[in-house]
GROMACS .gro file of C-alpha atoms in nm:
model
  336
    1UNK     CA    1  -2.703   2.764  -1.839
    2UNK     CA    2  -2.499   2.998  -1.545
    3UNK     CA    3  -2.267   2.819  -1.297
    4UNK     CA    4  -2.467   2.928  -1.037
    5UNK     CA    5  -2.789   2.768  -1.171
    6UNK     CA    6  -2.600   2.417  -1.228
    7UNK     CA    7  -2.547   2.432  -0.841
    8UNK     CA    8  -2.849   2.550  -0.737
    9UNK     CA    9  -3.006   2.272  -0.945
   10UNK     CA   10  -2.743   1.986  -0.847
   11UNK     CA   11  -2.629   1.744  -1.051
   12UNK     CA   12  -2.656   1.776  -1.420
   13UNK     CA   13  -2.824   1.430  -1.534
   14UNK     CA   14  -2.839   1.274  -1.903
   15UNK     CA   15  -3.254   1.268  -1.865
   16UNK     CA   16  -3.157   1.696  -1.895
   17UNK     CA   17  -2.934   1.691  -2.179
   18UNK     CA   18  -3.184   1.449  -2.364
   19UNK     CA   19  -3.457   1.740  -2.270
   20UNK     CA   20  -3.281   2.026  -2.396
   21UNK     CA   21  -3.120   1.825  -2.749
   22UNK     CA   22  -3.481   1.700  -2.811
   23UNK     CA   23  -3.339   1.318  -2.813
   24UNK     CA   24  -3.417   1.048  -2.626
   25UNK     CA   25  -3.225   0.919  -2.282
   26UNK     CA   26  -3.047   0.647  -2.531
   27UNK     CA   27  -2.945   0.874  -2.763
   28UNK     CA   28  -2.737   1.044  -2.520
   29UNK     CA   29  -2.581   0.784  -2.363
   30UNK     CA   30  -2.483   0.617  -2.716
   31UNK     CA   31  -2.328   1.003  -2.808
   32UNK     CA   32  -2.076   0.917  -2.542
   33UNK     CA   33  -2.011   0.542  -2.586
   34UNK     CA   34  -1.696   0.533  -2.775
   35UNK     CA   35  -1.799   0.329  -3.123
   36UNK     CA   36  -2.158   0.367  -3.047
   37UNK     CA   37  -2.364   0.448  -3.402
   38UNK     CA   38  -2.513   0.775  -3.372
   39UNK     CA   39  -2.590   1.019  -3.648
   40UNK     CA   40  -2.339   1.327  -3.674
   41UNK     CA   41  -2.581   1.627  -3.663
   42UNK     CA   42  -2.742   1.436  -3.338
   43UNK     CA   43  -2.448   1.397  -3.159
   44UNK     CA   44  -2.344   1.750  -3.239
   45UNK     CA   45  -2.691   1.839  -3.078
   46UNK     CA   46  -2.600   1.653  -2.772
   47UNK     CA   47  -2.257   1.758  -2.712
   48UNK     CA   48  -2.362   2.120  -2.731
   49UNK     CA   49  -2.635   2.047  -2.457
   50UNK     CA   50  -2.390   1.883  -2.276
   51UNK     CA   51  -2.183   2.148  -2.277
   52UNK     CA   52  -2.453   2.417  -2.202
   53UNK     CA   53  -2.531   2.229  -1.869
   54UNK     CA   54  -2.240   2.153  -1.803
   55UNK     CA   55  -2.306   1.772  -1.821
   56UNK     CA   56  -2.012   1.521  -1.743
   57UNK     CA   57  -2.086   1.116  -1.806
   58UNK     CA   58  -2.093   0.884  -1.505
   59UNK     CA   59  -1.794   0.690  -1.609
   60UNK     CA   60  -1.881   0.394  -1.279
   61UNK     CA   61  -2.188   0.368  -1.460
   62UNK     CA   62  -2.079   0.314  -1.774
   63UNK     CA   63  -1.833   0.066  -1.623
   64UNK     CA   64  -2.102  -0.118  -1.394
   65UNK     CA   65  -2.253  -0.280  -1.712
   66UNK     CA   66  -1.939  -0.453  -1.807
   67UNK     CA   67  -1.576  -0.575  -1.615
   68UNK     CA   68  -1.332  -0.302  -1.768
   69UNK     CA   69  -0.956  -0.288  -1.725
   70UNK     CA   70  -0.949   0.040  -1.644
   71UNK     CA   71  -1.118  -0.043  -1.264
   72UNK     CA   72  -0.855  -0.178  -1.076
   73UNK     CA   73  -0.881  -0.246  -0.705
   74UNK     CA   74  -0.648  -0.179  -0.435
   75UNK     CA   75  -0.694  -0.351  -0.099
   76UNK     CA   76  -0.476  -0.277   0.218
   77UNK     CA   77  -0.522  -0.321   0.577
   78UNK     CA   78  -0.335  -0.077   0.831
   79UNK     CA   79  -0.222   0.235   0.671
   80UNK     CA   80  -0.142   0.378   1.042
   81UNK     CA   81   0.250   0.419   0.970
   82UNK     CA   82   0.470   0.600   0.695
   83UNK     CA   83   0.537   0.346   0.483
   84UNK     CA   84   0.201   0.294   0.368
   85UNK     CA   85   0.074   0.637   0.371
   86UNK     CA   86   0.308   0.708   0.150
   87UNK     CA   87   0.295   0.387  -0.055
   88UNK     CA   88  -0.112   0.429  -0.099
   89UNK     CA   89  -0.035   0.792  -0.226
   90UNK     CA   90   0.199   0.731  -0.502
   91UNK     CA   91   0.082   0.380  -0.610
   92UNK     CA   92  -0.331   0.538  -0.670
   93UNK     CA   93  -0.181   0.850  -0.874
   94UNK     CA   94   0.040   0.632  -1.071
   95UNK     CA   95  -0.237   0.393  -1.158
   96UNK     CA   96  -0.441   0.693  -1.250
   97UNK     CA   97  -0.171   0.847  -1.454
   98UNK     CA   98  -0.203   0.496  -1.650
   99UNK     CA   99  -0.530   0.524  -1.724
  100UNK     CA  100  -0.661   0.303  -1.446
  101UNK     CA  101  -0.967   0.447  -1.227
  102UNK     CA  102  -0.846   0.258  -0.883
  103UNK     CA  103  -1.112   0.116  -0.628
  104UNK     CA  104  -0.958   0.150  -0.272
  105UNK     CA  105  -1.052  -0.118  -0.017
  106UNK     CA  106  -0.962  -0.030   0.352
  107UNK     CA  107  -0.941  -0.318   0.578
  108UNK     CA  108  -0.925  -0.123   0.910
  109UNK     CA  109  -0.901  -0.246   1.248
  110UNK     CA  110  -1.196  -0.462   1.333
  111UNK     CA  111  -1.356  -0.476   1.035
  112UNK     CA  112  -1.401  -0.804   0.877
  113UNK     CA  113  -1.170  -0.831   0.595
  114UNK     CA  114  -1.339  -1.118   0.362
  115UNK     CA  115  -1.676  -0.898   0.415
  116UNK     CA  116  -1.529  -0.546   0.249
  117UNK     CA  117  -1.323  -0.751  -0.022
  118UNK     CA  118  -1.655  -0.919  -0.090
  119UNK     CA  119  -1.838  -0.594  -0.127
  120UNK     CA  120  -1.609  -0.451  -0.312
  121UNK     CA  121  -1.628  -0.763  -0.573
  122UNK     CA  122  -1.984  -0.649  -0.638
  123UNK     CA  123  -1.795  -0.384  -0.892
  124UNK     CA  124  -1.650  -0.525  -1.233
  125UNK     CA  125  -1.281  -0.502  -1.149
  126UNK     CA  126  -1.056  -0.646  -1.345
  127UNK     CA  127  -0.791  -0.708  -1.089
  128UNK     CA  128  -0.677  -0.631  -0.759
  129UNK     CA  129  -0.353  -0.530  -0.617
  130UNK     CA  130  -0.304  -0.606  -0.250
  131UNK     CA  131  -0.104  -0.485   0.027
  132UNK     CA  132   0.002  -0.825   0.103
  133UNK     CA  133   0.203  -0.730   0.460
  134UNK     CA  134  -0.115  -0.562   0.606
  135UNK     CA  135  -0.344  -0.832   0.564
  136UNK     CA  136  -0.380  -1.192   0.710
  137UNK     CA  137  -0.377  -1.520   0.504
  138UNK     CA  138  -0.737  -1.534   0.508
  139UNK     CA  139  -0.791  -1.178   0.350
  140UNK     CA  140  -0.542  -1.288   0.101
  141UNK     CA  141  -0.702  -1.573  -0.018
  142UNK     CA  142  -1.045  -1.401  -0.053
  143UNK     CA  143  -0.867  -1.160  -0.271
  144UNK     CA  144  -0.732  -1.429  -0.485
  145UNK     CA  145  -1.068  -1.563  -0.511
  146UNK     CA  146  -1.234  -1.264  -0.659
  147UNK     CA  147  -0.998  -1.245  -0.981
  148UNK     CA  148  -0.669  -1.176  -1.087
  149UNK     CA  149  -0.424  -1.012  -0.809
  150UNK     CA  150  -0.093  -0.841  -0.778
  151UNK     CA  151   0.077  -0.890  -0.451
  152UNK     CA  152   0.273  -0.608  -0.307
  153UNK     CA  153   0.456  -0.796  -0.014
  154UNK     CA  154   0.558  -1.091   0.078
  155UNK     CA  155   0.456  -1.348  -0.227
  156UNK     CA  156   0.676  -1.663  -0.090
  157UNK     CA  157   0.298  -1.798   0.012
  158UNK     CA  158   0.168  -1.802  -0.339
  159UNK     CA  159   0.408  -1.841  -0.619
  160UNK     CA  160   0.161  -1.854  -0.859
  161UNK     CA  161   0.045  -1.535  -0.888
  162UNK     CA  162   0.161  -1.193  -0.969
  163UNK     CA  163   0.408  -0.999  -0.675
  164UNK     CA  164   0.650  -0.749  -0.567
  165UNK     CA  165   0.848  -0.783  -0.284
  166UNK     CA  166   1.139  -0.642  -0.081
  167UNK     CA  167   1.375  -0.922   0.042
  168UNK     CA  168   1.314  -0.860   0.397
  169UNK     CA  169   1.545  -1.122   0.544
  170UNK     CA  170   1.844  -0.999   0.339
  171UNK     CA  171   1.718  -0.686   0.465
  172UNK     CA  172   1.725  -0.752   0.839
  173UNK     CA  173   2.052  -0.958   0.755
  174UNK     CA  174   2.202  -0.623   0.682
  175UNK     CA  175   2.060  -0.467   1.014
  176UNK     CA  176   2.211  -0.749   1.208
  177UNK     CA  177   2.532  -0.778   1.056
  178UNK     CA  178   2.553  -0.374   1.122
  179UNK     CA  179   2.492  -0.416   1.493
  180UNK     CA  180   2.717  -0.703   1.556
  181UNK     CA  181   2.982  -0.572   1.303
  182UNK     CA  182   2.999  -0.260   1.583
  183UNK     CA  183   3.058  -0.476   1.884
  184UNK     CA  184   2.647  -0.550   2.021
  185UNK     CA  185   2.586  -0.859   2.125
  186UNK     CA  186   2.261  -0.856   2.314
  187UNK     CA  187   2.027  -0.774   2.023
  188UNK     CA  188   1.636  -0.773   2.053
  189UNK     CA  189   1.382  -0.787   1.789
  190UNK     CA  190   1.056  -0.621   1.775
  191UNK     CA  191   0.840  -0.701   1.459
  192UNK     CA  192   0.502  -0.673   1.333
  193UNK     CA  193   0.190  -0.889   1.382
  194UNK     CA  194   0.214  -1.250   1.419
  195UNK     CA  195  -0.079  -1.354   1.178
  196UNK     CA  196   0.082  -1.140   0.930
  197UNK     CA  197   0.338  -1.319   0.703
  198UNK     CA  198   0.598  -0.989   0.699
  199UNK     CA  199   0.548  -0.977   1.082
  200UNK     CA  200   0.666  -1.379   1.098
  201UNK     CA  201   0.927  -1.328   0.844
  202UNK     CA  202   1.125  -1.021   0.989
  203UNK     CA  203   1.133  -1.182   1.333
  204UNK     CA  204   1.238  -1.519   1.206
  205UNK     CA  205   1.503  -1.346   0.982
  206UNK     CA  206   1.656  -1.183   1.300
  207UNK     CA  207   1.654  -1.527   1.478
  208UNK     CA  208   1.836  -1.684   1.187
  209UNK     CA  209   2.082  -1.425   1.143
  210UNK     CA  210   2.183  -1.416   1.486
  211UNK     CA  211   2.265  -1.791   1.506
  212UNK     CA  212   2.514  -1.753   1.199
  213UNK     CA  213   2.749  -1.533   1.463
  214UNK     CA  214   2.649  -1.767   1.735
  215UNK     CA  215   2.431  -1.540   1.920
  216UNK     CA  216   2.020  -1.558   2.040
  217UNK     CA  217   1.793  -1.300   2.064
  218UNK     CA  218   1.722  -1.155   2.433
  219UNK     CA  219   1.412  -1.118   2.342
  220UNK     CA  220   1.164  -1.142   2.017
  221UNK     CA  221   0.847  -0.963   2.039
  222UNK     CA  222   0.553  -0.860   1.756
  223UNK     CA  223   0.380  -0.593   1.797
  224UNK     CA  224   0.153  -0.330   1.587
  225UNK     CA  225   0.364  -0.171   1.288
  226UNK     CA  226   0.288   0.161   1.426
  227UNK     CA  227   0.481   0.413   1.643
  228UNK     CA  228   0.248   0.315   1.996
  229UNK     CA  229   0.312  -0.050   1.893
  230UNK     CA  230   0.694   0.016   1.918
  231UNK     CA  231   0.631   0.215   2.232
  232UNK     CA  232   0.455  -0.061   2.415
  233UNK     CA  233   0.708  -0.309   2.284
  234UNK     CA  234   0.987  -0.086   2.425
  235UNK     CA  235   0.858  -0.039   2.770
  236UNK     CA  236   0.831  -0.425   2.791
  237UNK     CA  237   1.210  -0.435   2.679
  238UNK     CA  238   1.317  -0.177   2.977
  239UNK     CA  239   1.182  -0.464   3.225
  240UNK     CA  240   1.354  -0.768   3.086
  241UNK     CA  241   1.574  -0.956   3.271
  242UNK     CA  242   1.873  -0.895   2.970
  243UNK     CA  243   1.846  -0.534   2.860
  244UNK     CA  244   1.969  -0.518   2.507
  245UNK     CA  245   2.218  -0.307   2.408
  246UNK     CA  246   2.065  -0.287   2.019
  247UNK     CA  247   1.713  -0.349   1.877
  248UNK     CA  248   1.631  -0.470   1.530
  249UNK     CA  249   1.267  -0.346   1.439
  250UNK     CA  250   1.066  -0.435   1.176
  251UNK     CA  251   0.984  -0.090   1.055
  252UNK     CA  252   1.062   0.264   1.110
  253UNK     CA  253   0.748   0.339   1.305
  254UNK     CA  254   0.823   0.071   1.525
  255UNK     CA  255   1.161   0.190   1.544
  256UNK     CA  256   1.026   0.551   1.613
  257UNK     CA  257   0.803   0.445   1.906
  258UNK     CA  258   1.129   0.275   2.081
  259UNK     CA  259   1.349   0.582   2.020
  260UNK     CA  260   1.038   0.791   2.204
  261UNK     CA  261   1.046   0.560   2.515
  262UNK     CA  262   1.425   0.526   2.551
  263UNK     CA  263   1.518   0.912   2.500
  264UNK     CA  264   1.191   1.053   2.660
  265UNK     CA  265   1.088   0.793   2.895
  266UNK     CA  266   1.374   0.614   3.021
  267UNK     CA  267   1.670   0.865   2.962
  268UNK     CA  268   1.883   0.630   2.739
  269UNK     CA  269   2.119   0.724   2.524
  270UNK     CA  270   2.119   0.621   2.162
  271UNK     CA  271   2.325   0.495   2.058
  272UNK     CA  272   2.584   0.458   2.338
  273UNK     CA  273   2.320   0.277   2.555
  274UNK     CA  274   2.125   0.105   2.267
  275UNK     CA  275   2.139   0.114   1.928
  276UNK     CA  276   1.806   0.140   1.674
  277UNK     CA  277   1.729   0.011   1.367
  278UNK     CA  278   1.464   0.058   1.146
  279UNK     CA  279   1.320  -0.065   0.800
  280UNK     CA  280   1.170   0.107   0.481
  281UNK     CA  281   1.388   0.420   0.516
  282UNK     CA  282   1.082   0.620   0.550
  283UNK     CA  283   1.110   1.020   0.533
  284UNK     CA  284   1.078   1.058   0.897
  285UNK     CA  285   1.426   0.860   0.940
  286UNK     CA  286   1.649   1.125   0.788
  287UNK     CA  287   1.475   1.380   1.001
  288UNK     CA  288   1.755   1.505   1.239
  289UNK     CA  289   1.560   1.440   1.552
  290UNK     CA  290   1.509   1.087   1.477
  291UNK     CA  291   1.850   1.057   1.279
  292UNK     CA  292   1.707   0.659   1.201
  293UNK     CA  293   1.965   0.372   1.075
  294UNK     CA  294   1.710   0.178   0.878
  295UNK     CA  295   1.697  -0.067   0.563
  296UNK     CA  296   1.602   0.116   0.245
  297UNK     CA  297   1.322  -0.046   0.055
  298UNK     CA  298   1.241   0.246  -0.257
  299UNK     CA  299   0.850   0.292  -0.274
  300UNK     CA  300   0.929   0.461  -0.616
  301UNK     CA  301   1.095   0.150  -0.745
  302UNK     CA  302   0.820  -0.078  -0.548
  303UNK     CA  303   0.504   0.113  -0.725
  304UNK     CA  304   0.662   0.130  -1.068
  305UNK     CA  305   0.716  -0.248  -1.087
  306UNK     CA  306   0.362  -0.289  -0.948
  307UNK     CA  307   0.193  -0.114  -1.226
  308UNK     CA  308   0.397  -0.295  -1.432
  309UNK     CA  309   0.258  -0.600  -1.357
  310UNK     CA  310  -0.113  -0.477  -1.376
  311UNK     CA  311  -0.062  -0.347  -1.727
  312UNK     CA  312   0.121  -0.674  -1.811
  313UNK     CA  313  -0.174  -0.909  -1.670
  314UNK     CA  314  -0.450  -0.702  -1.831
  315UNK     CA  315  -0.289  -0.684  -2.164
  316UNK     CA  316  -0.133  -1.073  -2.117
  317UNK     CA  317  -0.444  -1.235  -1.898
  318UNK     CA  318  -0.233  -1.604  -1.952
  319UNK     CA  319   0.092  -1.485  -1.940
  320UNK     CA  320   0.353  -1.675  -1.639
  321UNK     CA  321   0.329  -1.507  -1.352
  322UNK     CA  322   0.618  -1.297  -1.260
  323UNK     CA  323   0.735  -1.225  -0.887
  324UNK     CA  324   0.989  -0.935  -0.840
  325UNK     CA  325   1.230  -0.906  -0.550
  326UNK     CA  326   1.351  -0.600  -0.486
  327UNK     CA  327   1.730  -0.571  -0.301
  328UNK     CA  328   1.768  -0.383  -0.007
  329UNK     CA  329   2.010  -0.171   0.136
  330UNK     CA  330   2.115  -0.024   0.477
  331UNK     CA  331   2.100   0.368   0.545
  332UNK     CA  332   2.347   0.419   0.851
  333UNK     CA  333   2.275   0.714   1.066
  334UNK     CA  334   2.310   0.814   1.400
  335UNK     CA  335   2.097   0.574   1.577
  336UNK     CA  336   2.342   0.286   1.552
   0.00000   0.00000   0.00000
């Protein structure tokens, strides 16, 4: 059948193949099911008819009849920052490269996380990878109740599940020690949302590390892990009673928002007037116009560990849970 005729007719179905091959619809299904019994001559006719029509079996339809180790869900909240957009792209690509079929569950702003995850549970997924730093506690519990999970992000609250996470406390410690070592004494912290473990943990780490230096933060603020979130928090800092001489930001998106306000709106010099550090060392941090000092958290390393844990859990369902902690490093640039 010519290509334009297939396009005009729309998607070719198993019923079309059955009609051309002179067999039943069930025979077509069996011909494309690994291990199913079908006569060699019948299989040949079916395959030839399928090739002629341009038929491709519906993999999802086949999997709906059973829980398949190929079908792996990925659940995440916000993706409006550089780290998560890159992480998701690479993770889904690596899962596919390993023979998995990812089902992406996006819990956007204003969407009910429990409802989104419940809808995804209607599919026979074998396991769910969860971007733990982007979802609240209730959503994490909902993911866990739906079956096996692998956390990508803070996992200390769930020590009995597989997890891969960067040592955020150590990363903040590297940033604070660096700034204090450069003579900064009035440090502010801008972290992510208070309802997220990642937002709370990094803010608490900043306060704790400053205390070791005999210092207290001039301000601790929580905002969205986005450029607009960082900009809004920076404007608040400019009107604070004690203006900081350095700002520790919980991710690069926040830090870039702060940089925009300090340079473009306040006319301040970075780092002469205020030093800035970010977290994640995303690609924009190295751009010359940004030149951001940032805590490195290698995405490729995290993706590899997450996929390794997925493979391990699916191959060994009763294996003892593993928690992989990635050691961060500081990349010093011109913002500090």
